[in-house]
PDB file of C-alpha atoms in Angstrom:
ATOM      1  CA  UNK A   1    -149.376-237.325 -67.036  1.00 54.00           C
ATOM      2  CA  UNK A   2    -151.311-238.887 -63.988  1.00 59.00           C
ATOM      3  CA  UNK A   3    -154.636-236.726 -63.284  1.00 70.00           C
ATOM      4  CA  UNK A   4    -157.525-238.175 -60.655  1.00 74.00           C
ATOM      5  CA  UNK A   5    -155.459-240.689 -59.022  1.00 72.00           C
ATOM      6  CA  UNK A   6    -156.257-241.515 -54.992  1.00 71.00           C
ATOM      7  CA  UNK A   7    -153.885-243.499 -53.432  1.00 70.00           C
ATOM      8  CA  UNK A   8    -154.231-244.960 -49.462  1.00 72.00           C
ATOM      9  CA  UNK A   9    -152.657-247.132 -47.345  1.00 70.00           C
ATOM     10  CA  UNK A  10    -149.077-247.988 -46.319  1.00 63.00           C
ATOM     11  CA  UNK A  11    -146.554-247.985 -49.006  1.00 57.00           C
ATOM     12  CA  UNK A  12    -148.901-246.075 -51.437  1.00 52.00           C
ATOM     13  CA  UNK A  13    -146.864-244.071 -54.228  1.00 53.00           C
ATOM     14  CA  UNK A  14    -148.293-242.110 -57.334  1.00 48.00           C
ATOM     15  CA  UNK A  15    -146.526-241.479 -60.029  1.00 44.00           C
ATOM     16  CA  UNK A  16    -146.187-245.073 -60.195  1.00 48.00           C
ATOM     17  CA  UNK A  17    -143.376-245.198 -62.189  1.00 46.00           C
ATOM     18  CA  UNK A  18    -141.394-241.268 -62.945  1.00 45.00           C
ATOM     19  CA  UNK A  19    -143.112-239.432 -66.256  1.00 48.00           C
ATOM     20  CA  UNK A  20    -146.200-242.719 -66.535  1.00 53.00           C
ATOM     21  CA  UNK A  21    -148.984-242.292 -67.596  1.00 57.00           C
ATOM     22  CA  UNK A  22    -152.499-243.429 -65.651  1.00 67.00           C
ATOM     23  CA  UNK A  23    -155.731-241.502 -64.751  1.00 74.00           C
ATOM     24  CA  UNK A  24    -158.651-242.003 -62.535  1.00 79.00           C
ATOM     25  CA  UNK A  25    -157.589-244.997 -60.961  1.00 77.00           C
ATOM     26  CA  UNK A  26    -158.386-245.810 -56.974  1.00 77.00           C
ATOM     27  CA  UNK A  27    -155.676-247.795 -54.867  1.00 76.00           C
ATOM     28  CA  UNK A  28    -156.536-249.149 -51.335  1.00 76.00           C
ATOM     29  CA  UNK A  29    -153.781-251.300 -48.921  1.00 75.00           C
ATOM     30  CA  UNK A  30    -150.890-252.114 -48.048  1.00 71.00           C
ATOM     31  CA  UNK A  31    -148.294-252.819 -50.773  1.00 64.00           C
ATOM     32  CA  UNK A  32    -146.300-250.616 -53.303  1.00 53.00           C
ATOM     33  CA  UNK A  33    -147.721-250.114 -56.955  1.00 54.00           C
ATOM     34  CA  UNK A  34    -144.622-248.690 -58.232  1.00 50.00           C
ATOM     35  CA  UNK A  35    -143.850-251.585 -60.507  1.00 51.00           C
ATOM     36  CA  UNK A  36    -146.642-250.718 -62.618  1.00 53.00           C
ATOM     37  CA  UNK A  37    -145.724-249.082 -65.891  1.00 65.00           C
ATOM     38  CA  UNK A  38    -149.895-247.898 -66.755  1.00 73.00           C
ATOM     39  CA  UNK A  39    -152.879-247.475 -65.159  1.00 76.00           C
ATOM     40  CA  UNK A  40    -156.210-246.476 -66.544  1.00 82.00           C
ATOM     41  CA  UNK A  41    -159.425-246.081 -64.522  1.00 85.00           C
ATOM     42  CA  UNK A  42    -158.396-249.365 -62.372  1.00 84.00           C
ATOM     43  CA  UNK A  43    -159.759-249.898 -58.727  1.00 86.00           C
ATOM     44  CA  UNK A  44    -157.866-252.071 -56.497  1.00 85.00           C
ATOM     45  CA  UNK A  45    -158.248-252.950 -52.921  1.00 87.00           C
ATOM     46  CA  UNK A  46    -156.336-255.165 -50.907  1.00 84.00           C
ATOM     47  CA  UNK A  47    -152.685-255.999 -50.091  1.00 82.00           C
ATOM     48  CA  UNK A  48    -150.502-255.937 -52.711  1.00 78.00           C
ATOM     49  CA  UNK A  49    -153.265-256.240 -55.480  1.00 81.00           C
ATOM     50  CA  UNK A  50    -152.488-255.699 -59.443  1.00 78.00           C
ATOM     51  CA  UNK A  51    -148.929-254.680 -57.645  1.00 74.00           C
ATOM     52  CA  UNK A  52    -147.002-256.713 -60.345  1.00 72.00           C
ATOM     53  CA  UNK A  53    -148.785-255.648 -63.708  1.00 76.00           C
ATOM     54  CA  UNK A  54    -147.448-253.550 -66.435  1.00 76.00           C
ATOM     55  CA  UNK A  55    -150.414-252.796 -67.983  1.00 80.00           C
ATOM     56  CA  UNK A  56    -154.091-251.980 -66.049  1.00 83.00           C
ATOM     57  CA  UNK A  57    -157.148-250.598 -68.104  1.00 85.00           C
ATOM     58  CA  UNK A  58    -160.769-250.562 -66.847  1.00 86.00           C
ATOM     59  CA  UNK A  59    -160.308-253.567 -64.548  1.00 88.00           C
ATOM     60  CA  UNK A  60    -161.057-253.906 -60.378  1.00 89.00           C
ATOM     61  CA  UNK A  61    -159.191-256.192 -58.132  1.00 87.00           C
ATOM     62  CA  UNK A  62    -160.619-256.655 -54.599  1.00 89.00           C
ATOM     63  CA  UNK A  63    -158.557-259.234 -52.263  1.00 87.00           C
ATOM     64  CA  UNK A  64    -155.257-259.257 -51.409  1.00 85.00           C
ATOM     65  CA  UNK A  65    -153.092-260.227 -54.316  1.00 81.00           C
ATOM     66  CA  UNK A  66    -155.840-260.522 -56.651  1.00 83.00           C
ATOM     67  CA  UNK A  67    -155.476-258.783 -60.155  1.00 79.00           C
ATOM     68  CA  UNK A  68    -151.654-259.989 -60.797  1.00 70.00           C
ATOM     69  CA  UNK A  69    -150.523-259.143 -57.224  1.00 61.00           C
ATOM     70  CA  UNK A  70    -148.437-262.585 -56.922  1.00 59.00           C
ATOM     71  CA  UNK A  71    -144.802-262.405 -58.747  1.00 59.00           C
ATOM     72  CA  UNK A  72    -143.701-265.996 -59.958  1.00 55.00           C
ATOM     73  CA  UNK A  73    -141.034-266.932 -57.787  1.00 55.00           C
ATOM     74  CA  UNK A  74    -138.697-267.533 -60.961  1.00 54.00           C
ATOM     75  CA  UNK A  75    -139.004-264.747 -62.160  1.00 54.00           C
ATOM     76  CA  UNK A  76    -137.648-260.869 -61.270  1.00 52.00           C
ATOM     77  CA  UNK A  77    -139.670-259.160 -63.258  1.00 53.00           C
ATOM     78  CA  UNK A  78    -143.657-259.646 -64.229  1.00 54.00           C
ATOM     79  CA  UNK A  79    -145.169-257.784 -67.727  1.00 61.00           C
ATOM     80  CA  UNK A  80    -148.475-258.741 -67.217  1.00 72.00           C
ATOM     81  CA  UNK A  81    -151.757-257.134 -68.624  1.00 80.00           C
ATOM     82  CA  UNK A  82    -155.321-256.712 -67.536  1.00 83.00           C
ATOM     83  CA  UNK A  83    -157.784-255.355 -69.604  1.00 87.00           C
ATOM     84  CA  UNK A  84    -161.831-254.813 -68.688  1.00 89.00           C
ATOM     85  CA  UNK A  85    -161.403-257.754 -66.136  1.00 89.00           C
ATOM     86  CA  UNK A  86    -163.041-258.174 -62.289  1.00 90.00           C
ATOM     87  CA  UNK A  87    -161.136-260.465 -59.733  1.00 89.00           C
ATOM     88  CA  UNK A  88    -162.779-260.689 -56.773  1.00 91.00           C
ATOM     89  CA  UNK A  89    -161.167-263.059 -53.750  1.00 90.00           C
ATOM     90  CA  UNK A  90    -157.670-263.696 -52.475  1.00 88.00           C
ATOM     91  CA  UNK A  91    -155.381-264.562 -55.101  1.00 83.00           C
ATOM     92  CA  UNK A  92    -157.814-263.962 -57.918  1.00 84.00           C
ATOM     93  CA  UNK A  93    -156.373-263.786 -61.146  1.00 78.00           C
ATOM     94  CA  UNK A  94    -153.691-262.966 -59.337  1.00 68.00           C
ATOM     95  CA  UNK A  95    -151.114-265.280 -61.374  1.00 66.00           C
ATOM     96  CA  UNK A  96    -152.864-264.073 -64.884  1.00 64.00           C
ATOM     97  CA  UNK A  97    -150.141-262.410 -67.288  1.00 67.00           C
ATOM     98  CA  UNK A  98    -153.080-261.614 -69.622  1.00 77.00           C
ATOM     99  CA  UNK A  99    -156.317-261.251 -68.006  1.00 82.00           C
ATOM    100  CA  UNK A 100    -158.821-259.570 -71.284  1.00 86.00           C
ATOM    101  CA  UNK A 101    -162.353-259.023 -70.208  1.00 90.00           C
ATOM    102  CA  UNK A 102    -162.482-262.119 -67.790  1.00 91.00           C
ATOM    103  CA  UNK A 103    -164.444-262.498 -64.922  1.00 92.00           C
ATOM    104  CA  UNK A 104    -162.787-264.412 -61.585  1.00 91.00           C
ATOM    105  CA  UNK A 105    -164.701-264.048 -57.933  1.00 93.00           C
ATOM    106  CA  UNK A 106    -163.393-266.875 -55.200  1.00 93.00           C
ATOM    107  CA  UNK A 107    -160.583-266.848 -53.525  1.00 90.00           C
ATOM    108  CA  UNK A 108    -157.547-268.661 -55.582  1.00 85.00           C
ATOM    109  CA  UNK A 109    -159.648-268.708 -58.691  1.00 85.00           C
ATOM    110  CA  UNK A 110    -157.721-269.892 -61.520  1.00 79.00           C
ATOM    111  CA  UNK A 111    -154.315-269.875 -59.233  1.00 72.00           C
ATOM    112  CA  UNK A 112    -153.452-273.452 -59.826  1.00 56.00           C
ATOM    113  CA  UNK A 113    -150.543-273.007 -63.282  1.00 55.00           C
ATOM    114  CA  UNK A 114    -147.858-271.750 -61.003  1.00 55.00           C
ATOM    115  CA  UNK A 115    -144.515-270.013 -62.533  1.00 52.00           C
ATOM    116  CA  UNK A 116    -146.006-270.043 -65.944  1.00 59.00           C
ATOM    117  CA  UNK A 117    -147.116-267.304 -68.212  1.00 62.00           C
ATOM    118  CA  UNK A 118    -151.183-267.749 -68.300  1.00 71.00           C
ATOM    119  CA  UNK A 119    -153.793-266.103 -70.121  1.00 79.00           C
ATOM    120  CA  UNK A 120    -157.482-265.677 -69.952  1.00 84.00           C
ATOM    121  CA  UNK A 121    -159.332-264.169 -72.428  1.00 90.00           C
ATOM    122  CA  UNK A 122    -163.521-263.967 -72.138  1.00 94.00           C
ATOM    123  CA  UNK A 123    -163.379-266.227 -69.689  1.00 93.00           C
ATOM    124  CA  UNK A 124    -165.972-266.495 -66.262  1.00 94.00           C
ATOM    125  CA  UNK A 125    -164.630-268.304 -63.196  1.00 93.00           C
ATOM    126  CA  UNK A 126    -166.891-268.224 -59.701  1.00 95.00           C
ATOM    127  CA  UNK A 127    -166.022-270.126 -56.915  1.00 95.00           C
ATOM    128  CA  UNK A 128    -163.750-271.117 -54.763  1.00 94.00           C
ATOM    129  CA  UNK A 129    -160.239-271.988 -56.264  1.00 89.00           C
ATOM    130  CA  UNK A 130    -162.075-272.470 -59.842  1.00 91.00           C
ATOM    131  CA  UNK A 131    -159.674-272.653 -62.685  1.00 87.00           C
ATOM    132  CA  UNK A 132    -159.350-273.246 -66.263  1.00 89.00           C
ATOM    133  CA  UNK A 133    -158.542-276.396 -68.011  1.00 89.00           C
ATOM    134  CA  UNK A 134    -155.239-275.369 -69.310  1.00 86.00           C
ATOM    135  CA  UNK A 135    -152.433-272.602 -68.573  1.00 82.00           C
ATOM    136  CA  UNK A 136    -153.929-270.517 -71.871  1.00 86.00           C
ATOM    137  CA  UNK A 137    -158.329-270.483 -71.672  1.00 90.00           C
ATOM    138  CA  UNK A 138    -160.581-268.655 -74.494  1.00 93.00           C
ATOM    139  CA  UNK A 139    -164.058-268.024 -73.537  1.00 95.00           C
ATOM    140  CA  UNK A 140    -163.891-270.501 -70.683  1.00 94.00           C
ATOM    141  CA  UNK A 141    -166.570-270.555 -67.931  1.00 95.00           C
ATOM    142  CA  UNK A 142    -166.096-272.829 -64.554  1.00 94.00           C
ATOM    143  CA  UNK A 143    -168.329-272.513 -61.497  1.00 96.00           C
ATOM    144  CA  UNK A 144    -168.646-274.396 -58.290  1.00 95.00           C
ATOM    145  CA  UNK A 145    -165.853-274.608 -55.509  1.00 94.00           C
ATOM    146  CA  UNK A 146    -162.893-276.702 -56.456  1.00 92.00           C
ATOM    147  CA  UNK A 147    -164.170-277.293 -60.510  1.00 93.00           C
ATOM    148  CA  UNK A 148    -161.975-276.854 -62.977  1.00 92.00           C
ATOM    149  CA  UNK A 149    -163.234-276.382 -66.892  1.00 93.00           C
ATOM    150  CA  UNK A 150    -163.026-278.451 -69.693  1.00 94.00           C
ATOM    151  CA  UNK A 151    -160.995-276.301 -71.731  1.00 94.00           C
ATOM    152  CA  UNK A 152    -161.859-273.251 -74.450  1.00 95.00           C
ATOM    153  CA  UNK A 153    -165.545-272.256 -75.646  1.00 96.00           C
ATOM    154  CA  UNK A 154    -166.560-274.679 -72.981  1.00 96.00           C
ATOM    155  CA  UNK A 155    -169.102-274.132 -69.711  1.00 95.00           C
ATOM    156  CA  UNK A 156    -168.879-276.250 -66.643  1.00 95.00           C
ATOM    157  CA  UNK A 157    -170.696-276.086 -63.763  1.00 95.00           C
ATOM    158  CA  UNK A 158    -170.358-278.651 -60.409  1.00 94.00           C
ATOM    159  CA  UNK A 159    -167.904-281.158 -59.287  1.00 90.00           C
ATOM    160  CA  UNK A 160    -167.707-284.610 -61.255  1.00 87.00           C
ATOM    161  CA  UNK A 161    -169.288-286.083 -57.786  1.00 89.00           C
ATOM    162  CA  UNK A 162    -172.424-283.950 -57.702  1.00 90.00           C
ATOM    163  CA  UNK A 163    -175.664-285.915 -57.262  1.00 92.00           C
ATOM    164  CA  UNK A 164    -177.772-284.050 -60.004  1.00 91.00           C
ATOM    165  CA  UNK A 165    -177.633-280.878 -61.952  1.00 87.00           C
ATOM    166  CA  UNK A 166    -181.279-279.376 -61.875  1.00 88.00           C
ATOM    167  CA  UNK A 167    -182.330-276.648 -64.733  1.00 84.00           C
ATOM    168  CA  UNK A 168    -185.798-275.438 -65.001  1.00 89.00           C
ATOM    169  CA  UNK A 169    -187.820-274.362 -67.662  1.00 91.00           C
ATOM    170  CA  UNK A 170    -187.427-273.554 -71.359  1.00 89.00           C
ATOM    171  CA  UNK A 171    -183.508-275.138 -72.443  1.00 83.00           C
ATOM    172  CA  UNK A 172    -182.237-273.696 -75.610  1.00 80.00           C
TER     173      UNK A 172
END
């Protein structure tokens, strides 16, 4: 049964799907989220944003497509999940088919595996069009604009070409 849902914008619809289940969650924009199959206390604002998951629990999507809003173009149906994730930007996380507790703010942030299944578990990505190593990241943190990671349990931070990376103070 759907209970505290609020739902505003052009093409808004609640139930999502007939008989789904999904409670306190907040929609914003333009863009239908009837191809959703269950929602639980998601926020999403922006155009078309989480539009194309099956699965949403405790995650926010702000940006137009962000969240799993983009739907492969081989593909006529999307069954993608996000768990306790934040994408923040256009596009963010936006291609994910598994985004578990993950972190993504920039526009386009990890956007560049397209028409595959990806999946990002524990992973942090900040910055514009940051993105994991490979199509499938564990615990995976890239930030700077442009950077892409180095792979699982791995953190990166700046563009090969930087000049200097500066930390201060007590390194553990």
């Amino acid at each position: 049964t759907l209970q505290r849902n609020i739902s505003l914008g052009i093409k808004k619809n609640f139930p999502l799907i007939p008989d789904a289940p999904g409670n306190s969650n907040i929609y914003f924009g333009f863009g239908n989220p009837d191809t959703v199959g269950y929602w639980q206390e998601a926020l999403l604002i922006g155009d078309n944003a989480g539009e194309n998951l099956d699965t949403i629990y405790r995650s926010t999507g702000i940006g137009k497509l962000s969240l799993g809003g983009y739907l492969p173009a081989n593909s006529s149906t999307y069954n993608g999940k996000s768990v306790e994730s934040v994408n923040v930007g256009f596009l963010s996380g936006g291609m994910d088919s598994l985004s578990y507790r993950s972190t993504q703010i920039g526009a386009y942030t990890n956007a560049g595996f397209v028409n595959t299944n990806r999946i990002n578990l524990n992973g942090v990505l900040i910055g514009y069009a940051a993105k994991s190593l490979q199509v499938n990241s564990v615990y995976e943190t890239a930030i700077g604009a442009n950077v892409t990671g180095n792979g699982d349990s791995t953190a990166t931070i700046g563009q090969t070409f930087l000049k200097g990376t500066y930390l201060n103070g007590n390194i553990n």
